[in-house]
Amino acid sequence: MVALWLVQFGQKLLLCSALSTGCLAVALLLWSLLVMLVNYARHWWQLRTVPTVAGAYPFVGHGLIAERDSQEFFKQLVRFAEEFQHMPLFKFWVGTVPLVALYRAESVETILCSSKQIDKAYVYTFIKPWLGLGLLTSTGNKWQSRRKMLTPTFHFTILEDFLDVMNEQANILVNKLEEYANKEKFNCTFNITLCTLDIICETAMGKNIGAQVNDDSEYVHAVCRMSDLILQRIKTPWFWVDNLFFMFKQGQEHKRTLKILHDFTNNVITERAIVMQKEEECRMKNNTSKSKRKAFLDLLLKVTDAEGNKLSHEDIREEVDTFMFEGHDTTAAALNWSLYLLGSYPEVQKKVDKELEEVFGKSDRPVTMDDLRRLKYLECVIKETLRLFPSVPLFGRKLNEDCEIAGYKFLKDSEAFIAPYILHRDPRYFPDPEEFKPERFFLENSHGRHPYAYVPFSAGPRNCIGQKFAMMEEKTVLSCILRKFWIESTQKREELGLVADLIIRPANGIWIKLKRKNK
């Protein structure tokens, strides 16, 4: 009744104020505030039975108790989950918006398995200036059509064309790591990140940017800087308003950086289209089927939908930029965490060594697709790494219809986020959850485990389309490094200082020692 009265009052106020042009702006502002208040009251009443973190106040929610520092906020989130460990979910308020935290397999399944609850959370809005409405950010019919169109481009037989690039760049990385062998500890995160950036650029665009050998690449700096700017904006509520954001230096830098990124991608697409046309003309003239190694961009230039329509230039740029954004930092994080854990658990590293010797002998030859299939224990190492340190620690959905989760009713437009870092530590499915045990992922040990207890690449209709690519890359790079060096970690788990930004990373990097192996 109160909500209805507020709406009626607002309508009357808007009508009266509209009689005076000078009051129209004030009336619109009051109307917006009333609508926000009505939605707030509606959500509060509907979700009143959902377990709630203590310390919320009207309108500001948990803003007064939420930690501003990323490292401290992540610790706080984990504490909240521990507080509600016997509950299937909990909620906290960001201003007037309720966020529901899901960290039990049964609760997560309700959202991820749904073909309807596929809309991304509000914070993904801040990625759209860079990625547009690509596969990560689009929804509805556009997402479904695009996903169907792009899925064949990630078929394993097509991914085989990318293996040469992975081998080449992994060898450049190994040669760079030689300077650290048999010396003091060093931070390996930057070297690994540049390697993954080189791999993603060449496989996505067919463009060798030489990030590992050229520290002055404007594009490389722009990719890294844009990720930081997006994160700053997400963490600063007054930056959420476009007009306000672009008044600050961060907003102006965002514009400049975005131009660098889009100009680079646009130029590559144009150049690649011209080259492909000339190659096609040459093949037809010479009646030959021989072609050069394809990049993801080449496939996008040829792909068509069910009606035979090709992607536009802008559509292609959206997907290439999405592949760049999703494919380098996440993989770099997984590789860095794998090295850290292998260096911390020498008995596991010895098992990896044994498998590598069985597959490669003493050779440092390039990795083949057959080798990747045989590296089963290394794959378990990567999976267990992603259990303990999922590259994306949180991902969110906006409910596009009313639904029930774990017996609680949620309204349309509620925001839910899934926390793999917490989900993956459920002792019902992973006994001794803090221990690094790759054997958990042996077929006989994972049989019967809840399919949504482990979701490092999400799951269901919106699972990560590039997860096979990521696993290929991680196995290739790790096998090249581990055939050459023995890894020793120099940090204890409690010294890492986890920061949950766009990806999960240690506050001060991954510090390791390398010992050169005798052939």
Short mmCIF file of C-alpha atoms in Angstrom, two decimals, residues 8-459:
data_model
loop_
_atom_site.label_atom_id
_atom_site.label_comp_id
_atom_site.label_asym_id
_atom_site.label_seq_id
_atom_site.Cartn_x
_atom_site.Cartn_y
_atom_site.Cartn_z
CA GLN A 8 0.47 7.82 -7.16
CA PHE A 9 1.94 10.76 -5.26
CA GLY A 10 4.88 10.90 -7.65
CA GLN A 11 2.61 10.89 -10.68
CA LYS A 12 0.57 13.80 -9.30
CA LEU A 13 3.71 15.71 -8.38
CA LEU A 14 5.13 15.23 -11.87
CA LEU A 15 1.88 16.42 -13.48
CA CYS A 16 1.63 19.54 -11.31
CA SER A 17 5.28 20.43 -11.67
CA ALA A 18 5.13 20.03 -15.42
CA LEU A 19 2.85 23.07 -15.51
CA SER A 20 5.89 25.07 -14.65
CA THR A 21 8.81 24.46 -17.02
CA GLY A 22 11.29 25.56 -14.38
CA CYS A 23 10.12 22.82 -12.03
CA LEU A 24 10.19 20.00 -14.57
CA ALA A 25 13.79 19.01 -13.85
CA VAL A 26 13.08 18.93 -10.12
CA ALA A 27 9.95 16.86 -10.72
CA LEU A 28 11.88 14.35 -12.83
CA LEU A 29 14.55 14.07 -10.16
CA LEU A 30 11.92 13.51 -7.46
CA TRP A 31 10.17 10.98 -9.64
CA SER A 32 13.46 9.03 -10.13
CA LEU A 33 14.09 9.06 -6.39
CA LEU A 34 10.55 7.84 -5.70
CA VAL A 35 10.89 5.00 -8.22
CA MET A 36 14.20 4.01 -6.60
CA LEU A 37 12.55 4.13 -3.18
CA VAL A 38 9.62 2.00 -4.35
CA ASN A 39 11.99 -0.62 -5.84
CA TYR A 40 14.07 -0.55 -2.68
CA ALA A 41 10.99 -1.10 -0.48
CA ARG A 42 9.77 -3.86 -2.80
CA HIS A 43 13.10 -5.71 -2.74
CA TRP A 44 13.48 -5.23 1.00
CA TRP A 45 10.06 -6.71 1.69
CA GLN A 46 10.39 -9.57 -0.78
CA LEU A 47 13.90 -10.56 0.40
CA ARG A 48 13.39 -9.96 4.11
CA THR A 49 13.71 -13.70 4.91
CA VAL A 50 16.99 -14.13 3.00
CA PRO A 51 20.01 -14.36 5.35
CA THR A 52 21.63 -10.92 5.46
CA VAL A 53 25.06 -9.68 6.51
CA ALA A 54 24.76 -7.55 9.64
CA GLY A 55 25.45 -3.81 9.47
CA ALA A 56 23.18 -2.62 6.66
CA TYR A 57 21.53 0.81 6.84
CA PRO A 58 18.66 2.22 4.74
CA PHE A 59 19.74 3.54 1.32
CA VAL A 60 23.50 3.09 1.91
CA GLY A 61 23.24 -0.64 2.52
CA HIS A 62 26.54 -2.13 3.68
CA GLY A 63 28.51 0.79 2.29
CA LEU A 64 29.63 1.87 5.75
CA ILE A 65 31.21 -1.49 6.61
CA ALA A 66 32.46 -2.61 3.17
CA GLU A 67 36.24 -2.54 2.86
CA ARG A 68 37.55 -0.25 0.09
CA ASP A 69 40.86 -2.05 -0.41
CA SER A 70 40.55 -5.02 -2.82
CA GLN A 71 42.64 -7.30 -0.65
CA GLU A 72 40.69 -6.49 2.50
CA PHE A 73 37.32 -6.69 0.74
CA PHE A 74 38.13 -10.18 -0.51
CA LYS A 75 39.02 -11.26 3.02
CA GLN A 76 35.75 -9.73 4.19
CA LEU A 77 33.77 -11.64 1.59
CA VAL A 78 35.39 -14.92 2.64
CA ARG A 79 34.55 -14.12 6.29
CA PHE A 80 30.92 -13.51 5.32
CA ALA A 81 30.82 -16.92 3.62
CA GLU A 82 32.31 -18.56 6.71
CA GLU A 83 29.67 -16.82 8.84
CA PHE A 84 26.92 -18.23 6.63
CA GLN A 85 28.61 -21.57 5.92
CA HIS A 86 25.53 -23.52 7.01
CA MET A 87 23.27 -21.45 4.74
CA PRO A 88 22.87 -21.93 0.97
CA LEU A 89 23.31 -18.19 0.27
CA PHE A 90 23.35 -14.72 1.80
CA LYS A 91 22.74 -11.17 0.67
CA PHE A 92 24.26 -7.78 1.21
CA TRP A 93 23.22 -4.36 -0.02
CA VAL A 94 25.14 -2.09 -2.37
CA GLY A 95 23.21 1.09 -1.74
CA THR A 96 19.60 0.17 -2.54
CA VAL A 97 20.52 -2.87 -4.67
CA PRO A 98 20.55 -6.33 -3.03
CA LEU A 99 23.36 -8.67 -4.12
CA VAL A 100 22.85 -12.38 -3.48
CA ALA A 101 25.99 -14.46 -2.95
CA LEU A 102 25.88 -18.05 -4.23
CA TYR A 103 28.58 -20.47 -3.10
CA ARG A 104 26.89 -23.86 -2.82
CA ALA A 105 26.72 -26.17 -5.83
CA GLU A 106 22.96 -26.65 -5.47
CA SER A 107 22.32 -22.88 -5.43
CA VAL A 108 24.77 -22.16 -8.23
CA GLU A 109 23.13 -24.79 -10.44
CA THR A 110 19.78 -22.98 -10.34
CA ILE A 111 21.30 -19.95 -12.09
CA LEU A 112 24.00 -21.44 -14.30
CA CYS A 113 21.91 -24.27 -15.77
CA SER A 114 19.09 -21.92 -16.71
CA SER A 115 18.67 -20.96 -20.37
CA LYS A 116 16.76 -17.86 -19.22
CA GLN A 117 18.97 -16.40 -16.48
CA ILE A 118 21.78 -15.45 -18.85
CA ASP A 119 21.94 -11.66 -18.40
CA LYS A 120 25.22 -10.36 -16.99
CA ALA A 121 25.31 -8.24 -13.83
CA TYR A 122 25.34 -4.45 -13.93
CA VAL A 123 29.12 -4.11 -13.46
CA TYR A 124 29.68 -5.66 -16.90
CA THR A 125 28.33 -2.35 -18.26
CA PHE A 126 31.77 -0.83 -17.70
CA ILE A 127 33.42 -3.35 -20.03
CA LYS A 128 31.07 -2.55 -22.93
CA PRO A 129 32.91 0.59 -24.18
CA TRP A 130 35.84 -1.70 -25.03
CA LEU A 131 34.08 -4.95 -25.96
CA GLY A 132 30.76 -3.64 -27.25
CA LEU A 133 28.09 -6.34 -27.31
CA GLY A 134 30.40 -9.27 -27.94
CA LEU A 135 29.96 -12.78 -26.60
CA LEU A 136 30.86 -11.78 -23.02
CA THR A 137 28.48 -8.85 -22.64
CA SER A 138 25.60 -9.54 -25.07
CA THR A 139 22.37 -11.26 -24.08
CA GLY A 140 19.08 -12.49 -25.46
CA ASN A 141 18.75 -13.33 -29.15
CA LYS A 142 22.02 -11.63 -30.07
CA TRP A 143 23.99 -13.73 -27.59
CA GLN A 144 22.27 -16.96 -28.65
CA SER A 145 22.86 -16.27 -32.34
CA ARG A 146 26.48 -15.22 -31.79
CA ARG A 147 27.24 -18.20 -29.55
CA LYS A 148 25.83 -20.63 -32.11
CA MET A 149 27.82 -18.92 -34.86
CA LEU A 150 31.15 -18.91 -32.99
CA THR A 151 31.10 -22.34 -31.31
CA PRO A 152 32.47 -24.16 -34.42
CA THR A 153 35.50 -21.84 -34.49
CA PHE A 154 36.63 -23.35 -31.16
CA HIS A 155 36.43 -26.93 -32.35
CA PHE A 156 39.49 -28.92 -31.28
CA THR A 157 40.60 -29.60 -34.87
CA ILE A 158 40.61 -25.85 -35.59
CA LEU A 159 42.45 -25.09 -32.35
CA GLU A 160 45.25 -27.36 -33.57
CA ASP A 161 46.30 -24.54 -35.94
CA PHE A 162 47.09 -22.41 -32.86
CA LEU A 163 49.52 -24.91 -31.35
CA ASP A 164 52.51 -23.67 -33.39
CA VAL A 165 52.08 -20.17 -31.95
CA MET A 166 51.86 -21.54 -28.42
CA ASN A 167 55.07 -23.52 -28.91
CA GLU A 168 56.93 -20.57 -30.44
CA GLN A 169 55.98 -18.15 -27.68
CA ALA A 170 56.57 -20.72 -24.92
CA ASN A 171 60.12 -21.21 -26.21
CA ILE A 172 60.74 -17.46 -26.22
CA LEU A 173 59.57 -17.44 -22.57
CA VAL A 174 61.86 -20.34 -21.64
CA ASN A 175 64.83 -18.54 -23.21
CA LYS A 176 63.99 -15.40 -21.24
CA LEU A 177 63.74 -17.41 -18.00
CA GLU A 178 67.26 -18.74 -18.58
CA GLU A 179 68.68 -15.51 -17.14
CA TYR A 180 67.05 -16.35 -13.77
CA ALA A 181 68.20 -19.98 -13.61
CA ASN A 182 70.33 -20.96 -10.58
CA LYS A 183 70.05 -17.42 -9.18
CA GLU A 184 68.03 -15.59 -6.54
CA LYS A 185 64.24 -15.57 -6.39
CA PHE A 186 62.34 -13.35 -8.84
CA ASN A 187 58.76 -12.32 -9.59
CA CYS A 188 57.62 -14.41 -12.57
CA THR A 189 54.18 -12.82 -13.11
CA PHE A 190 55.19 -10.20 -15.68
CA ASN A 191 57.12 -12.64 -17.89
CA ILE A 192 54.22 -15.08 -17.93
CA THR A 193 51.71 -12.33 -18.71
CA LEU A 194 53.70 -11.08 -21.71
CA CYS A 195 53.89 -14.62 -23.07
CA THR A 196 50.11 -15.10 -22.87
CA LEU A 197 49.60 -11.68 -24.44
CA ASP A 198 51.80 -12.65 -27.39
CA ILE A 199 49.91 -15.92 -27.79
CA ILE A 200 46.48 -14.32 -27.70
CA CYS A 201 47.44 -11.54 -30.13
CA GLU A 202 48.81 -13.89 -32.74
CA THR A 203 46.06 -16.50 -32.40
CA ALA A 204 43.24 -13.93 -32.21
CA MET A 205 44.43 -11.48 -34.85
CA GLY A 206 47.30 -13.14 -36.68
CA LYS A 207 49.45 -10.23 -35.51
CA ASN A 208 52.84 -10.77 -33.86
CA ILE A 209 53.27 -7.83 -31.47
CA GLY A 210 56.43 -9.16 -29.81
CA ALA A 211 55.36 -8.28 -26.27
CA GLN A 212 58.07 -10.53 -24.80
CA VAL A 213 60.87 -8.82 -26.72
CA ASN A 214 59.44 -5.32 -27.17
CA ASP A 215 58.56 -3.54 -23.94
CA ASP A 216 57.51 -0.36 -25.81
CA SER A 217 54.40 -1.70 -27.54
CA GLU A 218 51.65 0.92 -27.24
CA TYR A 219 48.98 -1.73 -27.67
CA VAL A 220 50.41 -3.93 -24.89
CA HIS A 221 50.41 -0.99 -22.48
CA ALA A 222 46.87 -0.05 -23.56
CA VAL A 223 45.51 -3.57 -22.88
CA CYS A 224 47.01 -3.60 -19.39
CA ARG A 225 45.97 -0.02 -18.63
CA MET A 226 42.37 -0.49 -19.78
CA SER A 227 41.92 -3.42 -17.39
CA ASP A 228 43.12 -1.20 -14.53
CA LEU A 229 40.82 1.67 -15.53
CA ILE A 230 37.79 -0.63 -15.72
CA LEU A 231 38.58 -1.93 -12.25
CA GLN A 232 38.98 1.59 -10.83
CA ARG A 233 35.62 2.55 -12.25
CA ILE A 234 33.84 -0.50 -10.81
CA LYS A 235 35.27 0.24 -7.36
CA THR A 236 34.35 3.96 -7.45
CA PRO A 237 30.54 4.47 -7.44
CA TRP A 238 30.67 8.13 -8.52
CA PHE A 239 32.52 6.98 -11.66
CA TRP A 240 29.45 4.93 -12.65
CA VAL A 241 27.82 8.04 -14.15
CA ASP A 242 29.37 8.60 -17.61
CA ASN A 243 29.27 12.39 -17.57
CA LEU A 244 30.92 12.49 -14.15
CA PHE A 245 33.52 9.86 -14.98
CA PHE A 246 34.73 11.70 -18.09
CA MET A 247 35.25 14.88 -16.06
CA PHE A 248 38.10 13.18 -14.18
CA LYS A 249 41.56 12.35 -15.50
CA GLN A 250 40.74 8.62 -15.34
CA GLY A 251 37.84 9.20 -17.73
CA GLN A 252 40.02 11.15 -20.16
CA GLU A 253 42.67 8.43 -20.01
CA HIS A 254 39.94 5.86 -20.62
CA LYS A 255 38.99 7.66 -23.86
CA ARG A 256 42.59 7.83 -25.07
CA THR A 257 43.29 4.19 -24.21
CA LEU A 258 40.07 3.03 -25.83
CA LYS A 259 41.03 4.81 -29.06
CA ILE A 260 44.41 3.03 -29.11
CA LEU A 261 42.75 -0.36 -28.63
CA HIS A 262 40.00 0.13 -31.20
CA ASP A 263 42.31 1.75 -33.78
CA PHE A 264 44.72 -1.17 -33.49
CA THR A 265 41.99 -3.81 -33.87
CA ASN A 266 40.26 -1.92 -36.70
CA ASN A 267 43.51 -1.62 -38.64
CA VAL A 268 44.33 -5.31 -38.16
CA ILE A 269 40.85 -6.35 -39.35
CA THR A 270 41.11 -4.14 -42.46
CA GLU A 271 44.61 -5.37 -43.29
CA ARG A 272 43.67 -9.00 -42.69
CA ALA A 273 40.59 -8.77 -44.93
CA ILE A 274 42.70 -7.38 -47.78
CA VAL A 275 45.35 -10.08 -47.36
CA MET A 276 42.75 -12.84 -47.27
CA GLN A 277 41.12 -11.54 -50.45
CA LYS A 278 44.47 -11.50 -52.26
CA GLU A 279 45.29 -15.02 -51.02
CA GLU A 280 41.92 -16.26 -52.24
CA GLU A 281 42.45 -14.68 -55.66
CA CYS A 282 45.92 -16.22 -55.82
CA ARG A 283 44.58 -19.68 -54.90
CA MET A 284 41.87 -19.46 -57.53
CA LYS A 285 44.36 -18.28 -60.16
CA ASN A 286 46.85 -21.04 -59.38
CA ASN A 287 44.18 -23.64 -58.61
CA THR A 288 45.72 -24.57 -55.26
CA SER A 289 44.17 -25.26 -51.86
CA LYS A 290 47.27 -24.42 -49.83
CA SER A 291 46.71 -21.72 -47.18
CA LYS A 292 48.64 -20.17 -44.33
CA ARG A 293 47.95 -20.78 -40.66
CA LYS A 294 44.64 -19.18 -39.73
CA ALA A 295 43.93 -16.84 -36.81
CA PHE A 296 40.64 -16.46 -34.98
CA LEU A 297 40.11 -13.26 -36.98
CA ASP A 298 40.35 -15.19 -40.28
CA LEU A 299 37.55 -17.47 -39.13
CA LEU A 300 35.41 -14.50 -38.08
CA LEU A 301 35.83 -12.92 -41.51
CA LYS A 302 34.32 -16.03 -43.08
CA VAL A 303 31.76 -17.20 -40.54
CA THR A 304 28.04 -16.84 -41.37
CA ASP A 305 24.79 -17.26 -39.48
CA ALA A 306 21.90 -19.60 -40.36
CA GLU A 307 20.71 -17.16 -43.04
CA GLY A 308 24.16 -16.88 -44.60
CA ASN A 309 24.87 -13.38 -43.20
CA LYS A 310 28.46 -12.48 -42.39
CA LEU A 311 29.56 -10.54 -39.33
CA SER A 312 30.00 -6.78 -39.78
CA HIS A 313 33.34 -5.05 -39.18
CA GLU A 314 32.06 -3.86 -35.79
CA ASP A 315 30.81 -7.36 -34.88
CA ILE A 316 34.24 -8.79 -35.66
CA ARG A 317 36.00 -6.11 -33.61
CA GLU A 318 33.74 -6.89 -30.64
CA GLU A 319 34.66 -10.57 -30.70
CA VAL A 320 38.39 -10.04 -31.29
CA ASP A 321 38.52 -7.53 -28.43
CA THR A 322 36.54 -9.93 -26.23
CA PHE A 323 38.97 -12.74 -27.00
CA MET A 324 41.88 -10.41 -26.14
CA PHE A 325 40.27 -9.30 -22.86
CA GLU A 326 39.25 -12.76 -21.66
CA GLY A 327 42.16 -14.74 -23.01
CA HIS A 328 45.42 -13.32 -21.73
CA ASP A 329 45.14 -12.23 -18.07
CA THR A 330 43.06 -15.23 -16.97
CA THR A 331 45.47 -17.71 -18.56
CA ALA A 332 48.47 -15.85 -17.16
CA ALA A 333 46.96 -16.08 -13.68
CA ALA A 334 46.38 -19.84 -14.03
CA LEU A 335 49.98 -20.37 -15.21
CA ASN A 336 51.45 -18.28 -12.40
CA TRP A 337 49.40 -20.07 -9.75
CA SER A 338 50.40 -23.44 -11.22
CA LEU A 339 54.09 -22.56 -10.92
CA TYR A 340 53.57 -21.36 -7.35
CA LEU A 341 51.77 -24.55 -6.28
CA LEU A 342 54.20 -26.89 -8.05
CA GLY A 343 57.05 -25.07 -6.33
CA SER A 344 55.28 -25.45 -2.99
CA TYR A 345 54.55 -29.18 -3.44
CA PRO A 346 57.75 -30.85 -4.72
CA GLU A 347 56.17 -34.31 -4.52
CA VAL A 348 53.55 -33.21 -7.08
CA GLN A 349 56.23 -31.64 -9.27
CA LYS A 350 58.12 -34.95 -9.27
CA LYS A 351 55.02 -36.72 -10.61
CA VAL A 352 54.73 -34.11 -13.36
CA ASP A 353 58.44 -34.64 -14.15
CA LYS A 354 57.87 -38.37 -14.49
CA GLU A 355 54.98 -37.86 -16.87
CA LEU A 356 56.92 -35.34 -18.96
CA GLU A 357 59.81 -37.78 -19.30
CA GLU A 358 57.43 -40.56 -20.35
CA VAL A 359 55.98 -38.32 -23.06
CA PHE A 360 59.04 -36.34 -24.22
CA GLY A 361 62.02 -38.28 -22.93
CA LYS A 362 64.94 -35.83 -22.71
CA SER A 363 63.75 -33.92 -25.76
CA ASP A 364 62.81 -30.25 -25.87
CA ARG A 365 60.85 -30.71 -29.11
CA PRO A 366 57.61 -28.79 -29.72
CA VAL A 367 54.44 -30.07 -28.08
CA THR A 368 52.00 -31.94 -30.34
CA MET A 369 48.27 -32.55 -29.99
CA ASP A 370 49.01 -36.18 -29.16
CA ASP A 371 51.35 -35.02 -26.37
CA LEU A 372 48.58 -32.84 -24.92
CA ARG A 373 46.21 -35.81 -24.79
CA ARG A 374 48.84 -37.87 -22.96
CA LEU A 375 49.62 -35.21 -20.32
CA LYS A 376 46.78 -36.36 -18.07
CA TYR A 377 48.43 -35.68 -14.70
CA LEU A 378 49.52 -32.19 -15.78
CA GLU A 379 45.90 -31.53 -16.72
CA CYS A 380 44.86 -32.58 -13.21
CA VAL A 381 47.46 -30.17 -11.81
CA ILE A 382 45.93 -27.31 -13.82
CA LYS A 383 42.40 -28.25 -12.76
CA GLU A 384 43.37 -28.40 -9.10
CA THR A 385 45.14 -25.05 -9.46
CA LEU A 386 41.93 -23.56 -10.85
CA ARG A 387 40.02 -25.07 -7.94
CA LEU A 388 42.19 -23.31 -5.37
CA PHE A 389 42.74 -20.13 -7.38
CA PRO A 390 40.02 -19.73 -10.04
CA SER A 391 41.17 -17.01 -12.41
CA VAL A 392 37.82 -15.23 -12.14
CA PRO A 393 36.94 -15.24 -8.42
CA LEU A 394 33.45 -13.77 -8.88
CA PHE A 395 31.01 -13.48 -11.75
CA GLY A 396 27.55 -11.99 -11.71
CA ARG A 397 24.11 -12.38 -13.25
CA LYS A 398 21.08 -10.12 -13.33
CA LEU A 399 17.86 -12.09 -12.93
CA ASN A 400 15.58 -11.42 -15.88
CA GLU A 401 12.58 -13.08 -14.28
CA ASP A 402 11.39 -14.00 -10.79
CA CYS A 403 12.91 -17.26 -9.58
CA GLU A 404 13.42 -19.44 -6.53
CA ILE A 405 16.89 -20.33 -5.25
CA ALA A 406 17.35 -22.78 -2.36
CA GLY A 407 13.78 -22.20 -1.25
CA TYR A 408 14.01 -18.38 -1.32
CA LYS A 409 12.07 -16.29 -3.83
CA PHE A 410 13.93 -13.60 -5.76
CA LEU A 411 12.50 -10.79 -7.86
CA LYS A 412 13.35 -9.96 -11.43
CA ASP A 413 16.32 -7.53 -11.70
CA SER A 414 17.92 -8.87 -8.51
CA GLU A 415 21.70 -9.20 -8.82
CA ALA A 416 23.33 -12.54 -8.00
CA PHE A 417 27.03 -13.31 -7.97
CA ILE A 418 28.72 -16.68 -7.92
CA ALA A 419 31.92 -17.08 -5.92
CA PRO A 420 34.01 -19.98 -7.35
CA TYR A 421 36.79 -19.32 -4.83
CA ILE A 422 34.37 -20.19 -2.01
CA LEU A 423 32.35 -22.77 -3.95
CA HIS A 424 35.50 -24.78 -4.72
CA ARG A 425 36.27 -25.11 -1.01
CA ASP A 426 33.11 -26.98 -0.05
CA PRO A 427 34.41 -29.89 2.09
CA ARG A 428 31.44 -32.04 1.02
CA TYR A 429 33.00 -32.32 -2.43
CA PHE A 430 36.64 -31.45 -1.71
CA PRO A 431 37.84 -32.86 1.66
CA ASP A 432 40.82 -30.93 3.09
CA PRO A 433 39.91 -28.13 0.69
CA GLU A 434 43.05 -26.02 1.24
CA GLU A 435 45.37 -28.87 0.26
CA PHE A 436 46.75 -29.11 -3.28
CA LYS A 437 45.79 -32.61 -4.49
CA PRO A 438 45.66 -33.03 -8.28
CA GLU A 439 44.47 -36.62 -7.75
CA ARG A 440 41.03 -35.18 -6.93
CA PHE A 441 40.52 -34.93 -10.68
CA PHE A 442 41.35 -38.53 -11.52
CA LEU A 443 38.28 -39.98 -13.19
CA GLU A 444 37.63 -42.44 -10.38
CA ASN A 445 37.85 -39.68 -7.74
CA SER A 446 35.64 -37.14 -9.50
CA HIS A 447 32.90 -39.63 -10.40
CA GLY A 448 29.61 -38.64 -8.75
CA ARG A 449 30.79 -35.16 -7.75
CA HIS A 450 28.12 -32.49 -8.17
CA PRO A 451 28.58 -31.02 -11.69
CA TYR A 452 28.31 -27.45 -10.34
CA ALA A 453 30.76 -27.89 -7.45
CA TYR A 454 33.61 -26.87 -9.76
CA VAL A 455 33.05 -24.04 -12.25
CA PRO A 456 36.34 -22.24 -13.06
CA PHE A 457 35.06 -21.64 -16.60
CA SER A 458 31.47 -21.05 -15.46
CA ALA A 459 29.00 -23.74 -16.59
#
